[in-house]
Short mmCIF file of C-alpha atoms in Angstrom, two decimals:
data_model
loop_
_atom_site.label_atom_id
_atom_site.label_comp_id
_atom_site.label_asym_id
_atom_site.label_seq_id
_atom_site.Cartn_x
_atom_site.Cartn_y
_atom_site.Cartn_z
CA MET S 2 72.48 107.99 39.50
CA SER S 3 72.23 104.36 40.32
CA GLU S 4 68.96 102.97 41.78
CA PRO S 5 68.93 102.08 45.51
CA ALA S 6 70.27 98.51 45.91
CA PRO S 7 68.23 95.88 47.85
CA ARG S 8 69.08 95.00 51.35
CA PRO S 9 70.26 91.47 52.07
CA ALA S 10 67.31 89.29 53.14
CA SER S 11 66.66 89.24 56.70
CA ARG S 12 66.33 86.12 58.93
CA ALA S 13 62.57 86.43 58.60
CA THR S 14 61.86 83.96 55.92
CA PRO S 15 58.26 82.68 56.37
CA PHE S 16 57.83 81.50 52.83
CA LEU S 17 61.07 79.34 52.78
CA PRO S 18 59.41 76.02 54.02
CA LEU S 19 56.82 76.36 51.14
CA VAL S 20 59.54 76.74 48.49
CA GLY S 21 60.29 73.00 48.14
CA PRO S 22 56.74 71.76 47.81
CA LEU S 23 55.83 74.54 45.31
CA ALA S 24 59.00 73.92 43.37
CA ARG S 25 58.15 70.19 43.11
CA LEU S 26 54.59 71.07 41.92
CA VAL S 27 56.09 73.45 39.12
CA THR S 28 58.97 71.34 37.90
CA HIS S 29 57.21 68.04 37.90
CA ALA S 30 54.36 69.60 35.98
CA TYR S 31 56.72 71.07 33.30
CA TYR S 32 59.52 68.39 33.15
CA ARG S 33 59.89 64.63 33.73
CA VAL S 34 62.23 65.17 36.68
CA THR S 35 64.76 62.55 37.92
CA VAL S 36 66.93 63.01 40.95
CA ALA S 37 70.11 60.91 41.08
CA GLY S 38 73.38 60.62 42.95
CA PRO S 39 74.04 60.57 46.73
CA ARG S 40 71.45 63.15 47.78
CA PRO S 41 72.93 65.19 50.79
CA ALA S 42 71.75 63.90 54.02
CA VAL S 43 73.72 66.15 56.21
CA PRO S 44 71.48 68.14 58.56
CA GLY S 45 74.18 70.85 59.12
CA PRO S 46 75.61 73.79 57.08
CA LEU S 47 75.46 72.97 53.34
CA LEU S 48 76.64 74.84 50.25
CA LEU S 49 75.25 73.64 46.97
CA VAL S 50 77.17 74.68 43.91
CA ALA S 51 75.41 74.01 40.54
CA ASN S 52 75.79 74.83 36.76
CA HIS S 53 73.14 77.28 35.48
CA PRO S 54 71.69 76.31 32.09
CA ASN S 55 68.12 77.30 32.51
CA MET S 56 67.37 80.57 34.38
CA VAL S 57 64.48 80.32 36.78
CA PHE S 58 64.11 76.45 36.45
CA ASP S 59 67.50 75.89 38.00
CA PRO S 60 66.73 77.13 41.57
CA LEU S 61 63.30 75.38 41.38
CA LEU S 62 64.91 72.06 40.39
CA ILE S 63 67.30 72.23 43.20
CA ALA S 64 64.62 73.22 45.72
CA ALA S 65 62.46 70.44 44.46
CA ALA S 66 65.17 67.76 44.71
CA LEU S 67 66.44 68.58 48.23
CA PRO S 68 64.26 67.32 51.18
CA ARG S 69 65.20 70.42 53.28
CA PRO S 70 64.72 74.19 52.63
CA VAL S 71 67.42 75.78 50.47
CA ARG S 72 68.33 79.53 50.31
CA PHE S 73 69.57 81.02 47.03
CA LEU S 74 71.75 83.78 45.86
CA ALA S 75 70.06 85.77 43.15
CA LYS S 76 71.16 88.72 41.13
CA ALA S 77 70.42 92.12 42.85
CA PRO S 78 68.20 93.65 40.09
CA LEU S 79 65.61 90.91 40.62
CA PHE S 80 64.95 92.34 44.19
CA GLY S 81 64.01 95.67 42.63
CA ILE S 82 60.96 94.15 40.83
CA PRO S 83 57.95 94.78 43.21
CA ILE S 84 56.33 91.34 43.35
CA ALA S 85 59.37 89.30 42.45
CA GLY S 86 61.54 91.07 44.98
CA ALA S 87 58.99 90.52 47.84
CA ILE S 88 58.78 86.83 47.06
CA LEU S 89 62.48 86.47 46.84
CA ARG S 90 62.86 88.04 50.30
CA LEU S 91 60.20 85.93 51.80
CA ALA S 92 61.83 82.82 50.40
CA GLY S 93 65.09 83.77 52.12
CA CYS S 94 66.99 84.67 48.83
CA LEU S 95 70.05 86.89 49.18
CA PRO S 96 71.24 89.40 46.51
CA VAL S 97 74.44 89.20 44.67
CA TYR S 98 75.78 92.53 43.18
CA ARG S 99 77.27 91.85 39.75
CA ARG S 100 79.56 94.36 37.96
CA GLN S 101 77.59 94.23 34.74
CA ASP S 102 74.39 95.35 36.67
CA ASP S 103 75.85 98.11 38.67
CA PRO S 104 79.63 98.51 39.24
CA ALA S 105 78.96 101.03 42.11
CA GLN S 106 77.26 98.22 44.06
CA VAL S 107 79.83 95.50 43.88
CA GLN S 108 81.18 96.36 47.20
CA ARG S 109 77.97 95.46 48.79
CA ASN S 110 78.73 91.80 48.22
CA GLU S 111 80.49 91.94 51.54
CA GLU S 112 77.17 92.34 53.21
CA THR S 113 75.81 89.41 51.29
CA PHE S 114 78.80 87.17 52.11
CA ALA S 115 78.24 88.07 55.75
CA ALA S 116 74.65 87.18 55.58
CA VAL S 117 75.36 83.88 53.83
CA THR S 118 77.95 83.05 56.45
CA ALA S 119 75.40 83.82 59.23
CA ALA S 120 72.91 81.55 57.54
CA LEU S 121 75.36 78.77 57.18
CA ALA S 122 76.43 79.17 60.89
CA ALA S 123 72.79 78.75 61.69
CA GLY S 124 72.78 75.38 59.87
CA ALA S 125 71.12 76.48 56.65
CA ALA S 126 71.47 74.96 53.23
CA VAL S 127 72.50 77.74 50.59
CA ALA S 128 72.74 77.28 46.90
CA ILE S 129 74.88 79.24 44.48
CA PHE S 130 75.52 79.18 40.75
CA PRO S 131 79.22 79.84 40.41
CA GLU S 132 79.15 80.56 36.67
CA GLY S 133 77.44 83.82 37.64
CA THR S 134 74.72 83.83 34.98
CA SER S 135 72.54 81.64 33.12
CA HIS S 136 73.58 80.79 29.46
CA ASP S 137 72.90 78.79 26.39
CA ALA S 138 76.49 77.55 25.87
CA PRO S 139 77.02 73.74 25.26
CA ALA S 140 79.59 73.74 28.09
CA MET S 141 80.04 75.39 31.42
CA THR S 142 81.36 78.87 31.43
CA PRO S 143 84.47 79.75 33.70
CA ILE S 144 83.68 79.45 37.34
CA ARG S 145 83.82 82.57 39.48
CA THR S 146 85.37 82.85 42.98
CA GLY S 147 82.25 83.70 45.08
CA ALA S 148 81.47 80.23 46.23
CA SER S 149 85.09 79.72 47.27
CA ARG S 150 85.25 82.93 49.19
CA ILE S 151 81.99 82.14 50.95
CA ALA S 152 83.30 78.66 51.96
CA LEU S 153 86.58 80.01 53.28
CA ALA S 154 84.80 82.81 55.27
CA ALA S 155 82.59 80.12 56.78
CA ALA S 156 85.53 78.05 57.65
CA GLU S 157 87.29 80.98 59.29
CA ASP S 158 84.31 81.34 61.56
CA ARG S 159 84.50 77.59 62.29
CA VAL S 160 81.32 76.62 60.47
CA PRO S 161 81.57 72.79 59.65
CA LEU S 162 80.56 73.37 56.06
CA THR S 163 79.94 70.68 53.44
CA ILE S 164 80.21 71.62 49.71
CA VAL S 165 78.19 69.43 47.31
CA PRO S 166 78.21 69.90 43.50
CA VAL S 167 74.85 69.64 41.54
CA GLY S 168 74.51 68.86 37.91
CA LEU S 169 71.47 70.04 35.98
CA VAL S 170 71.21 68.06 32.71
CA MET S 171 68.45 68.95 30.17
CA ALA S 172 68.77 68.01 26.54
CA ASP S 173 65.46 69.70 25.50
CA ARG S 174 65.23 72.33 28.25
CA ASP S 175 62.74 74.50 26.12
CA ARG S 176 60.27 71.48 25.57
CA ALA S 177 57.57 70.83 28.17
CA ARG S 178 57.55 67.28 29.50
CA SER S 179 61.14 66.57 28.41
CA GLU S 180 63.65 64.99 30.72
CA ALA S 181 65.44 66.95 33.42
CA LEU S 182 68.12 65.23 35.55
CA VAL S 183 69.24 66.72 38.89
CA VAL S 184 72.56 64.83 39.73
CA PHE S 185 74.17 65.23 43.11
CA GLY S 186 77.96 64.64 43.24
CA ALA S 187 80.25 63.56 45.92
CA PRO S 188 81.11 66.28 48.39
CA ILE S 189 84.06 68.38 47.47
CA VAL S 190 87.30 67.52 49.40
CA TRP S 191 88.65 70.77 50.82
CA ASP S 192 89.81 69.95 54.53
CA ASP S 193 93.35 71.06 53.58
CA LEU S 194 92.10 74.61 52.74
CA ARG S 195 89.85 75.18 55.70
CA GLY S 196 92.54 77.06 57.72
CA ARG S 197 93.21 79.46 54.85
CA ALA S 198 91.78 83.06 54.71
CA PRO S 199 89.26 84.27 52.13
CA ALA S 200 91.89 86.88 51.10
CA ASP S 201 94.32 84.03 50.26
CA ALA S 202 94.31 84.11 46.49
CA ASP S 203 96.02 80.78 46.06
CA ALA S 204 93.41 79.04 48.42
CA VAL S 205 90.55 80.71 46.53
CA ARG S 206 92.02 79.64 43.11
CA GLU S 207 92.48 76.16 44.30
CA LEU S 208 89.07 75.68 45.85
CA THR S 209 87.46 77.30 42.74
CA ALA S 210 89.11 74.64 40.61
CA ARG S 211 87.91 71.83 42.85
CA ILE S 212 84.32 73.28 42.74
CA GLY S 213 84.49 73.51 38.90
CA GLY S 214 85.80 70.06 38.57
CA GLY S 215 83.10 68.68 40.93
CA ILE S 216 80.24 70.27 38.94
CA GLU S 217 81.92 69.27 35.60
CA ALA S 218 81.84 65.62 36.82
CA VAL S 219 78.03 65.68 37.15
CA THR S 220 77.29 67.61 33.83
CA VAL S 221 77.69 67.08 30.17
CA ASN S 222 79.98 69.65 28.56
CA LEU S 223 80.11 69.68 24.68
CA ASP S 224 82.29 71.41 22.19
CA ALA S 225 79.37 72.37 20.28
CA TRP S 226 75.52 71.72 20.42
CA ALA S 227 75.89 69.80 17.09
CA ASP S 228 77.83 67.10 19.12
CA GLU S 229 74.83 66.40 21.39
CA PRO S 230 73.03 63.79 19.16
CA LEU S 231 76.60 62.08 18.61
CA VAL S 232 77.38 61.89 22.31
CA THR S 233 73.88 60.81 23.51
CA THR S 234 73.62 58.13 20.72
CA ALA S 235 77.16 56.84 21.50
CA GLU S 236 76.28 56.40 25.16
CA ALA S 237 72.85 54.84 24.32
CA ILE S 238 74.53 52.32 22.11
CA TYR S 239 77.14 51.57 24.69
CA ALA S 240 74.49 51.00 27.36
CA ALA S 241 72.39 48.70 25.01
CA THR S 242 75.45 46.55 24.03
CA HIS S 243 77.17 46.31 27.42
CA PRO S 244 76.19 45.49 30.98
CA VAL S 245 75.74 48.88 32.72
CA SER S 246 74.09 50.44 35.62
CA ARG S 247 70.76 51.97 35.10
CA ASP S 248 71.24 54.61 37.70
CA PRO S 249 70.71 58.09 36.00
CA ALA S 250 73.82 59.38 37.81
CA ASP S 251 75.91 56.70 36.12
CA ARG S 252 74.40 57.54 32.73
CA VAL S 253 75.53 61.10 33.22
CA ARG S 254 78.91 59.78 34.01
CA ARG S 255 78.93 57.80 30.79
CA LEU S 256 77.85 60.82 28.77
CA TRP S 257 80.66 62.76 30.40
CA LEU S 258 83.18 60.01 29.41
CA ALA S 259 81.81 59.72 25.78
CA THR S 260 82.17 63.47 25.39
CA ARG S 261 85.92 63.33 26.62
CA TRP S 262 86.78 60.30 24.42
CA LEU S 263 85.13 61.61 21.28
CA ARG S 264 86.74 64.96 21.98
CA ALA S 265 90.18 63.37 22.24
CA LEU S 266 89.66 61.22 19.13
CA ARG S 267 88.72 64.26 17.22
CA ARG S 268 91.57 66.40 18.38
CA SER S 269 94.27 63.80 18.12
CA GLY S 270 93.46 63.36 14.33
CA ASP S 271 92.82 59.62 14.97
CA GLU S 272 91.72 58.08 11.60
CA ARG S 273 89.06 56.02 13.37
CA TYR S 274 87.01 59.16 14.38
CA PRO S 275 85.45 60.20 11.08
CA ALA S 276 84.21 56.61 10.28
CA LEU S 277 82.98 56.07 13.85
CA ALA S 278 81.15 59.47 14.15
CA ALA S 279 79.51 58.91 10.66
CA ALA S 280 78.31 55.36 11.62
CA ILE S 281 76.82 56.64 14.91
CA ARG S 282 75.09 59.51 13.20
CA ALA S 283 73.69 57.35 10.48
CA HIS S 284 72.45 54.82 13.02
CA ALA S 285 70.80 57.70 15.09
CA ARG S 286 69.05 58.94 11.88
CA ARG S 287 67.65 55.45 11.10
CA LEU S 288 66.42 54.94 14.56
CA ALA S 289 64.82 58.49 14.84
CA GLN S 290 62.93 57.74 11.52
CA LEU S 291 61.38 54.67 13.37
CA GLY S 292 60.87 56.41 16.63
CA LEU S 293 63.15 53.90 18.37
CA THR S 294 66.16 53.93 20.77
CA PRO S 295 69.24 51.67 20.75
CA ALA S 296 67.72 49.77 23.85
CA ASP S 297 64.38 49.19 22.05
CA LEU S 298 65.96 46.90 19.40
CA SER S 299 66.67 44.21 22.20
CA GLU S 300 63.02 44.24 23.57
CA PRO S 301 61.28 40.85 23.48
CA THR S 302 58.36 40.70 20.85
CA ASP S 303 56.75 37.31 21.58
CA LEU S 304 52.97 37.09 22.02
CA ASP S 305 53.20 35.88 25.64
CA THR S 306 55.06 38.91 26.66
CA ALA S 307 52.68 41.27 24.85
CA LEU S 308 49.68 39.55 26.54
CA ARG S 309 51.17 39.87 29.96
CA TRP S 310 52.07 43.57 29.32
CA ALA S 311 48.50 44.36 28.13
CA GLY S 312 46.88 42.57 31.13
CA ARG S 313 49.04 44.63 33.59
CA ARG S 314 47.91 47.91 31.81
CA LEU S 315 44.18 47.31 31.68
CA PRO S 316 43.47 49.58 34.69
CA LEU S 317 44.61 52.52 32.54
CA ILE S 318 41.51 52.07 30.31
CA SER S 319 39.39 53.09 33.31
CA ALA S 320 41.47 56.24 33.69
CA ALA S 321 40.70 57.70 30.17
CA GLY S 322 38.60 60.35 31.71
CA MET S 323 41.41 61.55 33.87
CA ALA S 324 43.71 61.62 30.85
CA ALA S 325 41.14 63.84 29.15
CA LEU S 326 41.10 66.15 32.14
CA GLY S 327 44.72 66.45 31.87
CA LEU S 328 44.61 67.48 28.24
CA LEU S 329 41.76 69.97 29.04
CA LEU S 330 43.31 71.64 32.09
CA VAL S 331 47.07 71.50 31.61
CA THR S 332 48.29 70.17 28.29
CA GLY S 333 45.95 72.38 26.24
CA PRO S 334 47.26 75.67 27.89
CA MET S 335 50.83 74.50 27.53
CA ILE S 336 50.30 73.66 23.78
CA VAL S 337 48.91 77.22 23.26
CA ALA S 338 51.91 78.67 25.24
CA ASP S 339 54.32 76.67 22.97
CA LEU S 340 52.66 78.07 19.81
CA LEU S 341 53.00 81.69 21.35
CA THR S 342 56.58 81.39 22.55
CA ARG S 343 58.04 79.29 19.71
CA ARG S 344 59.44 82.26 17.79
CA ALA S 345 60.63 83.97 20.91
CA THR S 346 64.23 85.30 20.90
CA GLY S 347 66.81 85.05 23.69
CA GLY S 348 67.87 81.45 23.41
CA ARG S 349 66.56 78.08 24.69
CA GLN S 350 66.74 78.86 28.30
CA ALA S 351 64.77 82.12 27.89
CA ARG S 352 62.12 80.37 25.82
CA ALA S 353 61.65 77.68 28.57
CA THR S 354 61.16 80.54 31.12
CA ARG S 355 58.70 82.29 28.85
CA HIS S 356 56.90 79.05 28.12
CA LEU S 357 56.58 78.36 31.84
CA PHE S 358 55.24 81.82 32.59
CA VAL S 359 52.82 82.06 29.73
CA GLY S 360 51.60 78.45 30.11
CA SER S 361 51.03 78.99 33.83
CA ALA S 362 49.19 82.18 33.17
CA LEU S 363 47.03 80.63 30.61
CA ALA S 364 46.37 77.60 32.78
CA ILE S 365 45.47 79.58 35.74
CA GLY S 366 43.25 81.92 33.75
CA TRP S 367 41.54 78.98 32.11
CA TRP S 368 40.77 77.41 35.64
CA LEU S 369 39.43 80.66 36.95
CA ALA S 370 37.25 81.01 33.89
CA LEU S 371 35.90 77.49 34.28
CA ALA S 372 35.28 78.15 37.98
CA ALA S 373 33.53 81.31 37.20
CA LEU S 374 31.30 79.66 34.58
CA ALA S 375 30.42 77.03 37.24
CA GLY S 376 29.75 79.73 39.72
CA LEU S 377 27.23 81.43 37.42
CA ARG S 378 25.43 78.11 36.85
CA TRP S 379 25.57 76.40 40.28
CA GLY S 380 26.63 79.01 42.78
CA TRP S 381 29.96 80.55 44.04
CA GLY S 382 30.44 77.86 46.57
CA VAL S 383 30.97 75.42 43.75
CA ALA S 384 33.30 77.95 42.03
CA GLY S 385 35.30 78.22 45.15
CA ALA S 386 35.75 74.44 45.33
CA LEU S 387 36.65 74.19 41.76
CA VAL S 388 39.39 76.84 42.22
CA VAL S 389 41.13 74.38 44.57
CA LEU S 390 40.11 71.16 42.71
CA LEU S 391 40.89 71.97 39.19
CA PRO S 392 44.70 72.29 39.61
CA ALA S 393 44.93 69.00 41.47
CA LEU S 394 42.70 67.29 38.91
CA GLY S 395 44.74 68.82 36.00
CA LEU S 396 48.03 67.51 37.42
CA VAL S 397 46.63 64.01 38.26
CA GLY S 398 45.19 63.95 34.75
CA LEU S 399 48.58 65.01 33.24
CA ALA S 400 50.21 62.11 35.08
CA VAL S 401 47.69 59.68 33.68
CA GLN S 402 48.03 61.14 30.15
CA GLN S 403 51.76 60.77 30.31
CA ALA S 404 51.32 57.10 31.31
CA TRP S 405 48.90 56.60 28.29
CA ALA S 406 51.49 58.26 26.02
CA ALA S 407 54.27 55.94 27.30
CA ARG S 408 52.08 52.82 26.96
CA LEU S 409 51.06 53.77 23.43
CA HIS S 410 54.67 54.13 22.46
CA GLN S 411 55.48 50.81 23.87
CA ALA S 412 52.63 49.23 21.90
CA ARG S 413 53.79 50.94 18.59
CA ARG S 414 57.36 49.76 19.40
CA TRP S 415 56.27 46.11 19.75
CA LEU S 416 54.37 46.17 16.50
CA LEU S 417 57.16 47.79 14.57
CA LEU S 418 59.75 45.34 15.87
CA ARG S 419 57.41 42.22 15.63
CA TYR S 420 56.58 42.83 11.94
CA GLY S 421 59.88 44.32 10.85
CA GLU S 422 62.23 41.49 11.80
CA ARG S 423 64.59 41.97 8.82
CA GLY S 424 65.19 45.68 9.42
CA ARG S 425 65.53 45.00 13.17
CA HIS S 426 68.38 42.36 12.68
CA ARG S 427 70.10 44.75 10.31
CA LEU S 428 69.99 47.56 12.83
CA LEU S 429 71.08 45.13 15.71
CA ALA S 430 74.07 44.12 13.55
CA ASP S 431 75.04 47.73 12.95
CA GLN S 432 74.68 48.60 16.53
CA ALA S 433 76.73 45.65 17.68
CA ALA S 434 79.59 46.73 15.34
CA ILE S 435 79.39 50.35 16.66
CA GLY S 436 79.22 49.08 20.24
#
């Protein structure tokens, strides 16, 4: 006997306005988040379609990046978990009934699609992950038809819907304080399909293909994870040796192009590919040993530049105490969480989720313990104040700590390049040849 399926979320979504601010707090504490591309400014019905590389972080990143509330479609079993299900309903999430979860409930997706169409008709922003599940594959998995059928159903009800692809790009998704890019693409062109019915298989197939192409254009899709260093180094060398835009969305576009061209060279049997790939990998290894990037090699190393740089960063010295607070209140618990989850099975995305939950639990427990100790010593009024202040102080301290780390890296780079001129010129010559 199958378990009772969750009811689609009602219109009562009191928690929805808080999702964005809370998502920004969580994602910016865990990752170094950059939002790029033409962020949707339309106030009306909006359907966001995104890749799904990192489980619970993916909806959080989208909610954090958009300046308006977003409702999400989530797999139905999550609504059966007591606390999680209540939170999902309060946040306006809607259940999706997947065949692999319970084949008997799949027909209930019609209820969900009706609820989504009603939300869109009311002017809501709704996000969906058309791959259907989160995964560790180096490229997107085949796109499913749910997003297309939702869009066509909305168009049938004369909802003026805009479809916007979103790319989530994370090289080290399971490492705290690594880079996470949220890239908004150009809206999907589908005016010629708006008059077609959701039951029109050809229209569904065509719109699904356009949605897949839109998401692919703002993501990086590799043949294998082993190609990742090759592609990222190739793009970094190109950017260091040619005039390019520094916009993160343009960087993702260059990574996309590098992936396509290297794949084409490899598959065509072009005799230039093995030598080029070997040169790029060798250059990447040499730079990694020195802790440098292709762009670092062209940085100025004269004394005037160094003195001006040091003068502008003197105020950071006065913030050393805040950096120590960041280490004590946030970084310390996350390091312990990393040690506890390092050997966890389930892939990189599962490890990142475990790291987040374990780290958050440890940090909150640590803050409460410190507040309780203060309460025993100075009274429970002080403890109550610390419960509010410690998370804020920890996050501010974390930001200062990250600034310190970046400045120390820059100082080390200057010393390395200044007093290693011969090696630097050799690396620059190799890089120019590759570029």
